[in-house]
C-alpha atoms as a printed R data frame, in Angstrom:
    type eleno elety resid chain resno      x       y       z
1   ATOM     1    CA   UNK     A     1 60.530   9.718 105.670
2   ATOM     2    CA   UNK     A     2 61.074   6.042 104.863
3   ATOM     3    CA   UNK     A     3 64.868   6.199 105.270
4   ATOM     4    CA   UNK     A     4 67.004   8.463 107.435
5   ATOM     5    CA   UNK     A     5 69.889  10.131 105.553
6   ATOM     6    CA   UNK     A     6 73.197  10.272 107.399
7   ATOM     7    CA   UNK     A     7 76.778  11.281 106.586
8   ATOM     8    CA   UNK     A     8 79.753   9.152 107.586
9   ATOM     9    CA   UNK     A     9 83.102  10.943 108.047
10  ATOM    10    CA   UNK     A    10 85.656   9.244 105.786
11  ATOM    11    CA   UNK     A    11 89.019  10.684 106.850
12  ATOM    12    CA   UNK     A    12 91.234   7.735 107.711
13  ATOM    13    CA   UNK     A    13 88.335   5.260 107.580
14  ATOM    14    CA   UNK     A    14 88.379   1.899 105.863
15  ATOM    15    CA   UNK     A    15 85.954   1.257 103.016
16  ATOM    16    CA   UNK     A    16 85.856  -2.221 101.489
17  ATOM    17    CA   UNK     A    17 84.683  -2.965  97.955
18  ATOM    18    CA   UNK     A    18 84.418  -6.693  97.370
19  ATOM    19    CA   UNK     A    19 83.885  -8.231  93.956
20  ATOM    20    CA   UNK     A    20 84.472  -7.182  90.391
21  ATOM    21    CA   UNK     A    21 82.637  -5.871  87.367
22  ATOM    22    CA   UNK     A    22 81.006  -2.566  86.516
23  ATOM    23    CA   UNK     A    23 78.957  -2.365  89.728
24  ATOM    24    CA   UNK     A    24 82.117  -2.687  91.840
25  ATOM    25    CA   UNK     A    25 83.927  -0.128  89.694
26  ATOM    26    CA   UNK     A    26 80.999   2.302  90.046
27  ATOM    27    CA   UNK     A    27 81.219   2.061  93.828
28  ATOM    28    CA   UNK     A    28 84.966   2.634  93.691
29  ATOM    29    CA   UNK     A    29 84.459   5.781  91.645
30  ATOM    30    CA   UNK     A    30 82.269   7.179  94.434
31  ATOM    31    CA   UNK     A    31 85.359   7.390  96.641
32  ATOM    32    CA   UNK     A    32 87.809   8.862  94.154
33  ATOM    33    CA   UNK     A    33 89.472  11.836  95.834
34  ATOM    34    CA   UNK     A    34 88.009  11.009  99.252
35  ATOM    35    CA   UNK     A    35 90.215  10.671 102.362
36  ATOM    36    CA   UNK     A    36 88.974   7.115 102.945
37  ATOM    37    CA   UNK     A    37 91.279   4.102 102.759
38  ATOM    38    CA   UNK     A    38 89.630   2.032 100.040
39  ATOM    39    CA   UNK     A    39 90.352  -1.703 100.092
40  ATOM    40    CA   UNK     A    40 89.517  -3.757  96.985
41  ATOM    41    CA   UNK     A    41 88.892  -7.482  97.489
42  ATOM    42    CA   UNK     A    42 88.382 -10.190  94.896
43  ATOM    43    CA   UNK     A    43 88.305 -13.971  94.984
44  ATOM    44    CA   UNK     A    44 89.067 -15.966  98.184
45  ATOM    45    CA   UNK     A    45 90.356 -12.947 100.229
46  ATOM    46    CA   UNK     A    46 86.859 -11.441 100.004
47  ATOM    47    CA   UNK     A    47 85.380 -14.484 101.731
48  ATOM    48    CA   UNK     A    48 87.314 -14.145 104.983
49  ATOM    49    CA   UNK     A    49 85.753 -12.194 107.894
50  ATOM    50    CA   UNK     A    50 89.028 -10.621 109.037
51  ATOM    51    CA   UNK     A    51 89.222  -8.701 105.745
52  ATOM    52    CA   UNK     A    52 86.225  -6.631 106.829
53  ATOM    53    CA   UNK     A    53 87.226  -5.877 110.407
54  ATOM    54    CA   UNK     A    54 87.259  -2.130 111.081
55  ATOM    55    CA   UNK     A    55 85.450  -1.226 107.855
56  ATOM    56    CA   UNK     A    56 83.189   1.821 108.055
57  ATOM    57    CA   UNK     A    57 81.291   0.726 104.913
58  ATOM    58    CA   UNK     A    58 81.301  -2.407 102.780
59  ATOM    59    CA   UNK     A    59 80.123  -2.801  99.182
60  ATOM    60    CA   UNK     A    60 79.757  -6.289  97.692
61  ATOM    61    CA   UNK     A    61 79.166  -6.547  93.955
62  ATOM    62    CA   UNK     A    62 79.273  -9.643  91.774
63  ATOM    63    CA   UNK     A    63 77.251 -11.653  89.263
64  ATOM    64    CA   UNK     A    64 78.243 -14.804  91.118
65  ATOM    65    CA   UNK     A    65 75.467 -15.635  93.599
66  ATOM    66    CA   UNK     A    66 77.694 -18.019  95.573
67  ATOM    67    CA   UNK     A    67 80.373 -15.317  95.928
68  ATOM    68    CA   UNK     A    68 77.727 -12.830  97.091
69  ATOM    69    CA   UNK     A    69 76.393 -15.257  99.680
70  ATOM    70    CA   UNK     A    70 79.799 -16.104 101.124
71  ATOM    71    CA   UNK     A    71 81.156 -12.538 101.066
72  ATOM    72    CA   UNK     A    72 77.967 -11.252 102.661
73  ATOM    73    CA   UNK     A    73 78.283 -13.830 105.443
74  ATOM    74    CA   UNK     A    74 81.926 -12.878 106.041
75  ATOM    75    CA   UNK     A    75 81.191  -9.137 106.157
76  ATOM    76    CA   UNK     A    76 78.223  -9.589 108.480
77  ATOM    77    CA   UNK     A    77 80.290 -11.656 110.886
78  ATOM    78    CA   UNK     A    78 82.679  -8.683 111.105
79  ATOM    79    CA   UNK     A    79 79.808  -6.377 112.029
80  ATOM    80    CA   UNK     A    80 80.086  -4.214 108.921
81  ATOM    81    CA   UNK     A    81 77.404  -2.061 107.319
82  ATOM    82    CA   UNK     A    82 76.799  -3.554 103.888
83  ATOM    83    CA   UNK     A    83 75.501  -2.470 100.500
84  ATOM    84    CA   UNK     A    84 74.852  -5.000  97.740
85  ATOM    85    CA   UNK     A    85 73.928  -3.347  94.423
86  ATOM    86    CA   UNK     A    86 70.632  -4.564  92.944
87  ATOM    87    CA   UNK     A    87 69.880  -6.571  96.092
88  ATOM    88    CA   UNK     A    88 68.030  -4.266  98.517
89  ATOM    89    CA   UNK     A    89 67.066  -7.259 100.656
90  ATOM    90    CA   UNK     A    90 70.737  -7.616 101.660
91  ATOM    91    CA   UNK     A    91 71.452  -3.908 102.204
92  ATOM    92    CA   UNK     A    92 71.955  -2.162 105.526
93  ATOM    93    CA   UNK     A    93 72.046   1.103 103.573
94  ATOM    94    CA   UNK     A    94 71.497   2.309 100.034
95  ATOM    95    CA   UNK     A    95 73.777   4.607  98.053
96  ATOM    96    CA   UNK     A    96 72.292   7.915  96.891
97  ATOM    97    CA   UNK     A    97 73.054  10.006  93.844
98  ATOM    98    CA   UNK     A    98 75.797  12.324  95.131
99  ATOM    99    CA   UNK     A    99 76.644  15.957  94.430
100 ATOM   100    CA   UNK     A   100 80.270  16.370  95.503
101 ATOM   101    CA   UNK     A   101 81.617  19.867  96.150
102 ATOM   102    CA   UNK     A   102 84.310  18.850  98.638
103 ATOM   103    CA   UNK     A   103 83.154  20.105 102.037
104 ATOM   104    CA   UNK     A   104 79.627  20.403 100.641
105 ATOM   105    CA   UNK     A   105 77.994  17.094  99.798
106 ATOM   106    CA   UNK     A   106 74.356  16.703  98.804
107 ATOM   107    CA   UNK     A   107 72.644  13.429  98.091
108 ATOM   108    CA   UNK     A   108 69.351  12.234  96.643
109 ATOM   109    CA   UNK     A   109 68.069   8.805  97.595
110 ATOM   110    CA   UNK     A   110 64.984   6.784  96.798
111 ATOM   111    CA   UNK     A   111 65.659   3.889  99.149
112 ATOM   112    CA   UNK     A   112 66.735   1.816  96.181
113 ATOM   113    CA   UNK     A   113 63.316   2.156  94.540
114 ATOM   114    CA   UNK     A   114 64.429   4.223  91.544
115 ATOM   115    CA   UNK     A   115 68.125   5.032  91.130
116 ATOM   116    CA   UNK     A   116 67.345   6.623  87.766
117 ATOM   117    CA   UNK     A   117 64.978   9.118  89.396
118 ATOM   118    CA   UNK     A   118 67.638   9.952  91.989
119 ATOM   119    CA   UNK     A   119 70.143  10.563  89.189
120 ATOM   120    CA   UNK     A   120 67.764  12.890  87.344
121 ATOM   121    CA   UNK     A   121 67.040  14.859  90.511
122 ATOM   122    CA   UNK     A   122 70.757  15.061  91.253
123 ATOM   123    CA   UNK     A   123 71.259  16.822  87.952
124 ATOM   124    CA   UNK     A   124 68.649  19.433  88.867
125 ATOM   125    CA   UNK     A   125 70.227  20.066  92.267
126 ATOM   126    CA   UNK     A   126 73.817  19.993  90.992
127 ATOM   127    CA   UNK     A   127 73.059  22.889  88.678
128 ATOM   128    CA   UNK     A   128 72.083  24.956  91.730
129 ATOM   129    CA   UNK     A   129 75.170  24.184  93.844
130 ATOM   130    CA   UNK     A   130 78.099  26.438  92.837
131 ATOM   131    CA   UNK     A   131 81.492  24.862  92.243
132 ATOM   132    CA   UNK     A   132 82.981  27.065  94.978
133 ATOM   133    CA   UNK     A   133 80.498  25.975  97.660
134 ATOM   134    CA   UNK     A   134 82.961  23.503  99.140
135 ATOM   135    CA   UNK     A   135 85.593  26.211  99.584
136 ATOM   136    CA   UNK     A   136 83.042  28.418 101.365
137 ATOM   137    CA   UNK     A   137 82.235  25.543 103.731
138 ATOM   138    CA   UNK     A   138 85.954  24.959 104.323
139 ATOM   139    CA   UNK     A   139 86.348  28.634 105.272
140 ATOM   140    CA   UNK     A   140 83.510  28.425 107.782
141 ATOM   141    CA   UNK     A   141 84.886  25.196 109.231
142 ATOM   142    CA   UNK     A   142 88.261  26.888 109.757
143 ATOM   143    CA   UNK     A   143 86.682  29.605 111.880
144 ATOM   144    CA   UNK     A   144 84.130  27.524 113.794
145 ATOM   145    CA   UNK     A   145 85.880  27.771 117.162
146 ATOM   146    CA   UNK     A   146 86.630  31.490 116.771
147 ATOM   147    CA   UNK     A   147 83.007  32.228 115.899
148 ATOM   148    CA   UNK     A   148 81.743  30.272 118.911
149 ATOM   149    CA   UNK     A   149 84.130  32.112 121.208
150 ATOM   150    CA   UNK     A   150 83.329  35.563 119.810
151 ATOM   151    CA   UNK     A   151 79.566  34.985 119.616
152 ATOM   152    CA   UNK     A   152 78.462  32.630 122.405
153 ATOM   153    CA   UNK     A   153 74.737  33.275 121.875
154 ATOM   154    CA   UNK     A   154 73.342  30.933 119.176
155 ATOM   155    CA   UNK     A   155 71.084  33.578 117.607
156 ATOM   156    CA   UNK     A   156 74.027  35.991 117.361
157 ATOM   157    CA   UNK     A   157 76.086  33.325 115.609
158 ATOM   158    CA   UNK     A   158 73.272  32.596 113.181
159 ATOM   159    CA   UNK     A   159 72.850  36.292 112.422
160 ATOM   160    CA   UNK     A   160 76.580  36.670 111.760
161 ATOM   161    CA   UNK     A   161 76.806  33.531 109.640
162 ATOM   162    CA   UNK     A   162 73.783  34.555 107.563
163 ATOM   163    CA   UNK     A   163 75.538  37.833 106.749
164 ATOM   164    CA   UNK     A   164 78.902  36.166 106.182
165 ATOM   165    CA   UNK     A   165 77.467  33.706 103.682
166 ATOM   166    CA   UNK     A   166 76.386  36.633 101.508
167 ATOM   167    CA   UNK     A   167 79.439  38.778 102.221
168 ATOM   168    CA   UNK     A   168 82.852  39.385 100.618
169 ATOM   169    CA   UNK     A   169 84.630  36.629 102.567
170 ATOM   170    CA   UNK     A   170 82.368  33.944 101.122
171 ATOM   171    CA   UNK     A   171 82.705  35.473  97.654
172 ATOM   172    CA   UNK     A   172 86.498  35.364  97.905
173 ATOM   173    CA   UNK     A   173 86.431  31.729  99.038
174 ATOM   174    CA   UNK     A   174 84.089  30.767  96.208
175 ATOM   175    CA   UNK     A   175 86.522  32.386  93.775
176 ATOM   176    CA   UNK     A   176 89.413  30.391  95.231
177 ATOM   177    CA   UNK     A   177 91.313  33.134  97.118
178 ATOM   178    CA   UNK     A   178 91.370  31.519 100.553
179 ATOM   179    CA   UNK     A   179 93.936  33.925 102.072
180 ATOM   180    CA   UNK     A   180 91.812  36.947 101.168
181 ATOM   181    CA   UNK     A   181 88.704  35.115 102.359
182 ATOM   182    CA   UNK     A   182 90.288  34.442 105.756
183 ATOM   183    CA   UNK     A   183 91.328  38.077 106.176
184 ATOM   184    CA   UNK     A   184 87.854  39.330 105.265
185 ATOM   185    CA   UNK     A   185 86.208  36.801 107.558
186 ATOM   186    CA   UNK     A   186 88.314  37.933 110.518
187 ATOM   187    CA   UNK     A   187 87.409  41.555 109.812
188 ATOM   188    CA   UNK     A   188 83.715  40.719 109.718
189 ATOM   189    CA   UNK     A   189 83.951  38.681 112.918
190 ATOM   190    CA   UNK     A   190 85.652  41.554 114.732
191 ATOM   191    CA   UNK     A   191 82.736  43.821 113.766
192 ATOM   192    CA   UNK     A   192 80.095  41.250 114.754
193 ATOM   193    CA   UNK     A   193 76.618  40.849 113.262
194 ATOM   194    CA   UNK     A   194 75.181  44.059 111.849
195 ATOM   195    CA   UNK     A   195 71.558  43.071 111.467
196 ATOM   196    CA   UNK     A   196 69.124  43.380 114.341
197 ATOM   197    CA   UNK     A   197 66.198  41.110 115.031
198 ATOM   198    CA   UNK     A   198 63.237  41.276 112.732
199 ATOM   199    CA   UNK     A   199 59.843  39.710 112.103
200 ATOM   200    CA   UNK     A   200 59.404  38.183 108.667
201 ATOM   201    CA   UNK     A   201 55.901  37.419 107.428
202 ATOM   202    CA   UNK     A   202 55.489  34.364 105.204
203 ATOM   203    CA   UNK     A   203 52.253  33.153 103.684
204 ATOM   204    CA   UNK     A   204 51.744  29.523 104.654
205 ATOM   205    CA   UNK     A   205 48.493  28.515 103.006
206 ATOM   206    CA   UNK     A   206 50.373  26.297 100.576
207 ATOM   207    CA   UNK     A   207 51.029  24.511  98.420
208 ATOM   208    CA   UNK     A   208 54.694  24.584  99.368
209 ATOM   209    CA   UNK     A   209 55.960  24.516  95.789
210 ATOM   210    CA   UNK     A   210 54.583  28.036  95.293
211 ATOM   211    CA   UNK     A   211 56.910  29.475  97.926
212 ATOM   212    CA   UNK     A   212 59.445  31.943  96.636
213 ATOM   213    CA   UNK     A   213 63.131  31.237  97.229
214 ATOM   214    CA   UNK     A   214 63.326  34.135  99.727
215 ATOM   215    CA   UNK     A   215 60.406  32.699 101.702
216 ATOM   216    CA   UNK     A   216 61.948  29.225 101.789
217 ATOM   217    CA   UNK     A   217 65.251  30.694 102.965
218 ATOM   218    CA   UNK     A   218 63.488  32.690 105.667
219 ATOM   219    CA   UNK     A   219 61.858  29.501 106.981
220 ATOM   220    CA   UNK     A   220 65.203  27.709 106.987
221 ATOM   221    CA   UNK     A   221 66.988  30.541 108.844
222 ATOM   222    CA   UNK     A   222 64.398  31.338 111.531
223 ATOM   223    CA   UNK     A   223 65.326  31.493 115.195
224 ATOM   224    CA   UNK     A   224 61.657  31.469 116.229
225 ATOM   225    CA   UNK     A   225 58.580  30.285 114.306
226 ATOM   226    CA   UNK     A   226 55.123  31.707 114.959
227 ATOM   227    CA   UNK     A   227 52.673  29.783 112.751
228 ATOM   228    CA   UNK     A   228 48.914  30.106 112.492
229 ATOM   229    CA   UNK     A   229 46.991  26.938 113.277
230 ATOM   230    CA   UNK     A   230 45.881  26.390 109.670
231 ATOM   231    CA   UNK     A   231 49.312  26.659 108.054
232 ATOM   232    CA   UNK     A   232 49.969  24.024 105.399
233 ATOM   233    CA   UNK     A   233 51.991  21.105 106.805
234 ATOM   234    CA   UNK     A   234 54.240  21.004 103.729
235 ATOM   235    CA   UNK     A   235 55.165  24.645 104.271
236 ATOM   236    CA   UNK     A   236 56.013  23.934 107.908
237 ATOM   237    CA   UNK     A   237 58.207  21.040 106.793
238 ATOM   238    CA   UNK     A   238 60.556  23.572 105.158
239 ATOM   239    CA   UNK     A   239 61.185  25.376 108.455
240 ATOM   240    CA   UNK     A   240 64.137  24.768 110.766
241 ATOM   241    CA   UNK     A   241 63.340  21.710 112.868
242 ATOM   242    CA   UNK     A   242 65.211  23.035 115.889
243 ATOM   243    CA   UNK     A   243 63.751  26.557 115.858
244 ATOM   244    CA   UNK     A   244 61.716  27.644 118.871
245 ATOM   245    CA   UNK     A   245 57.988  27.524 118.124
246 ATOM   246    CA   UNK     A   246 55.224  29.726 119.473
247 ATOM   247    CA   UNK     A   247 51.600  28.656 119.612
248 ATOM   248    CA   UNK     A   248 49.035  30.907 117.890
249 ATOM   249    CA   UNK     A   249 47.985  32.170 121.328
250 ATOM   250    CA   UNK     A   250 51.592  33.177 122.082
251 ATOM   251    CA   UNK     A   251 52.126  34.947 118.755
252 ATOM   252    CA   UNK     A   252 51.048  38.352 120.018
253 ATOM   253    CA   UNK     A   253 52.666  41.515 118.711
254 ATOM   254    CA   UNK     A   254 54.125  42.320 122.128
255 ATOM   255    CA   UNK     A   255 55.781  38.912 122.380
256 ATOM   256    CA   UNK     A   256 57.112  39.049 118.820
257 ATOM   257    CA   UNK     A   257 58.571  42.489 119.508
258 ATOM   258    CA   UNK     A   258 60.301  41.242 122.664
259 ATOM   259    CA   UNK     A   259 61.915  38.361 120.798
260 ATOM   260    CA   UNK     A   260 63.030  40.558 117.901
261 ATOM   261    CA   UNK     A   261 64.500  43.052 120.379
262 ATOM   262    CA   UNK     A   262 66.793  40.236 121.578
263 ATOM   263    CA   UNK     A   263 68.297  40.150 118.078
264 ATOM   264    CA   UNK     A   264 66.430  37.048 116.969
265 ATOM   265    CA   UNK     A   265 64.736  36.480 113.641
266 ATOM   266    CA   UNK     A   266 61.060  35.582 113.961
267 ATOM   267    CA   UNK     A   267 59.157  34.102 111.038
268 ATOM   268    CA   UNK     A   268 55.423  34.652 111.305
269 ATOM   269    CA   UNK     A   269 53.722  32.048 109.100
270 ATOM   270    CA   UNK     A   270 50.224  33.049 108.110
271 ATOM   271    CA   UNK     A   271 47.205  31.118 106.926
272 ATOM   272    CA   UNK     A   272 45.645  34.342 105.646
273 ATOM   273    CA   UNK     A   273 46.363  38.049 105.177
274 ATOM   274    CA   UNK     A   274 48.482  39.746 107.882
275 ATOM   275    CA   UNK     A   275 46.608  41.524 110.654
276 ATOM   276    CA   UNK     A   276 47.022  45.311 110.130
277 ATOM   277    CA   UNK     A   277 46.794  45.931 113.886
278 ATOM   278    CA   UNK     A   278 49.599  43.423 114.523
279 ATOM   279    CA   UNK     A   279 51.781  45.008 111.869
280 ATOM   280    CA   UNK     A   280 51.088  48.470 113.245
281 ATOM   281    CA   UNK     A   281 51.964  47.410 116.788
282 ATOM   282    CA   UNK     A   282 55.264  45.888 115.663
283 ATOM   283    CA   UNK     A   283 56.261  48.949 113.657
284 ATOM   284    CA   UNK     A   284 55.282  51.206 116.551
285 ATOM   285    CA   UNK     A   285 57.635  49.154 118.745
286 ATOM   286    CA   UNK     A   286 60.495  49.903 116.378
287 ATOM   287    CA   UNK     A   287 60.728  46.312 115.110
288 ATOM   288    CA   UNK     A   288 61.938  45.750 111.572
289 ATOM   289    CA   UNK     A   289 59.177  43.975 109.653
290 ATOM   290    CA   UNK     A   290 59.580  42.211 106.315
291 ATOM   291    CA   UNK     A   291 56.573  41.157 104.237
292 ATOM   292    CA   UNK     A   292 57.450  38.539 101.649
293 ATOM   293    CA   UNK     A   293 55.326  38.015  98.561
294 ATOM   294    CA   UNK     A   294 55.547  34.370  99.396
295 ATOM   295    CA   UNK     A   295 53.405  32.711  96.790
296 ATOM   296    CA   UNK     A   296 53.042  33.154  93.093
297 ATOM   297    CA   UNK     A   297 49.677  34.546  92.010
298 ATOM   298    CA   UNK     A   298 46.936  31.947  92.315
């Protein structure tokens, strides 16, 4: 990872766009509809440091090299984070291609190496992100505190939220009926998570691009990961970074059954076929086991 992606909250924050021309207008369009306070600067006012004080982000765009030099100096003296289109050597950050669904924002960046590639990839991703995704996220944000209070254990919250994302409350929010969505969400929260712990088997020999969507989602939703030693590194990269991880020596059927009995979701990532004895022991313990046809036929 050559650059770390980060999201800056914009509500009530100052964003400065200095300069004129198409590049400046393109940056301004990025913030249309955002809660940021966008300040446009041109000419001499853009060359004074006080104009940049308190800015969360600064964009400087101009064909005038002298203007760029002086505005850059002024913004830096104010301690601002700066982006200068077409001048990566002056940038503290680069701007990605953005998919904007309100509360849901996805971005594709290439570190300034190929904005066109980022734009093409954005189109692929945008087609997969439903228009109502932002409303679903807004619903979940509304109930964050209630969910934490009702379900203090992290794995219980994850189990509930997994179900809720596929349930009627999320569907109502996606369709735009936020009152109905809220009522359905409260009903579901009162009932609590329905699913018990389980062990999901995923083939991890790689390559990662052969993983099915269900397998990739299982890796992303795991509470505990139990990988074989020879699992493909690219497959492991798709797993939750903060999930608990067992070593191969710890990934015994008895231990997996204990974890699943706590209501947690274990993903067993295999470098080869599943062990029939391990599967039999888990099923004998009453653990729900899911075998995913993880890869396409080779």
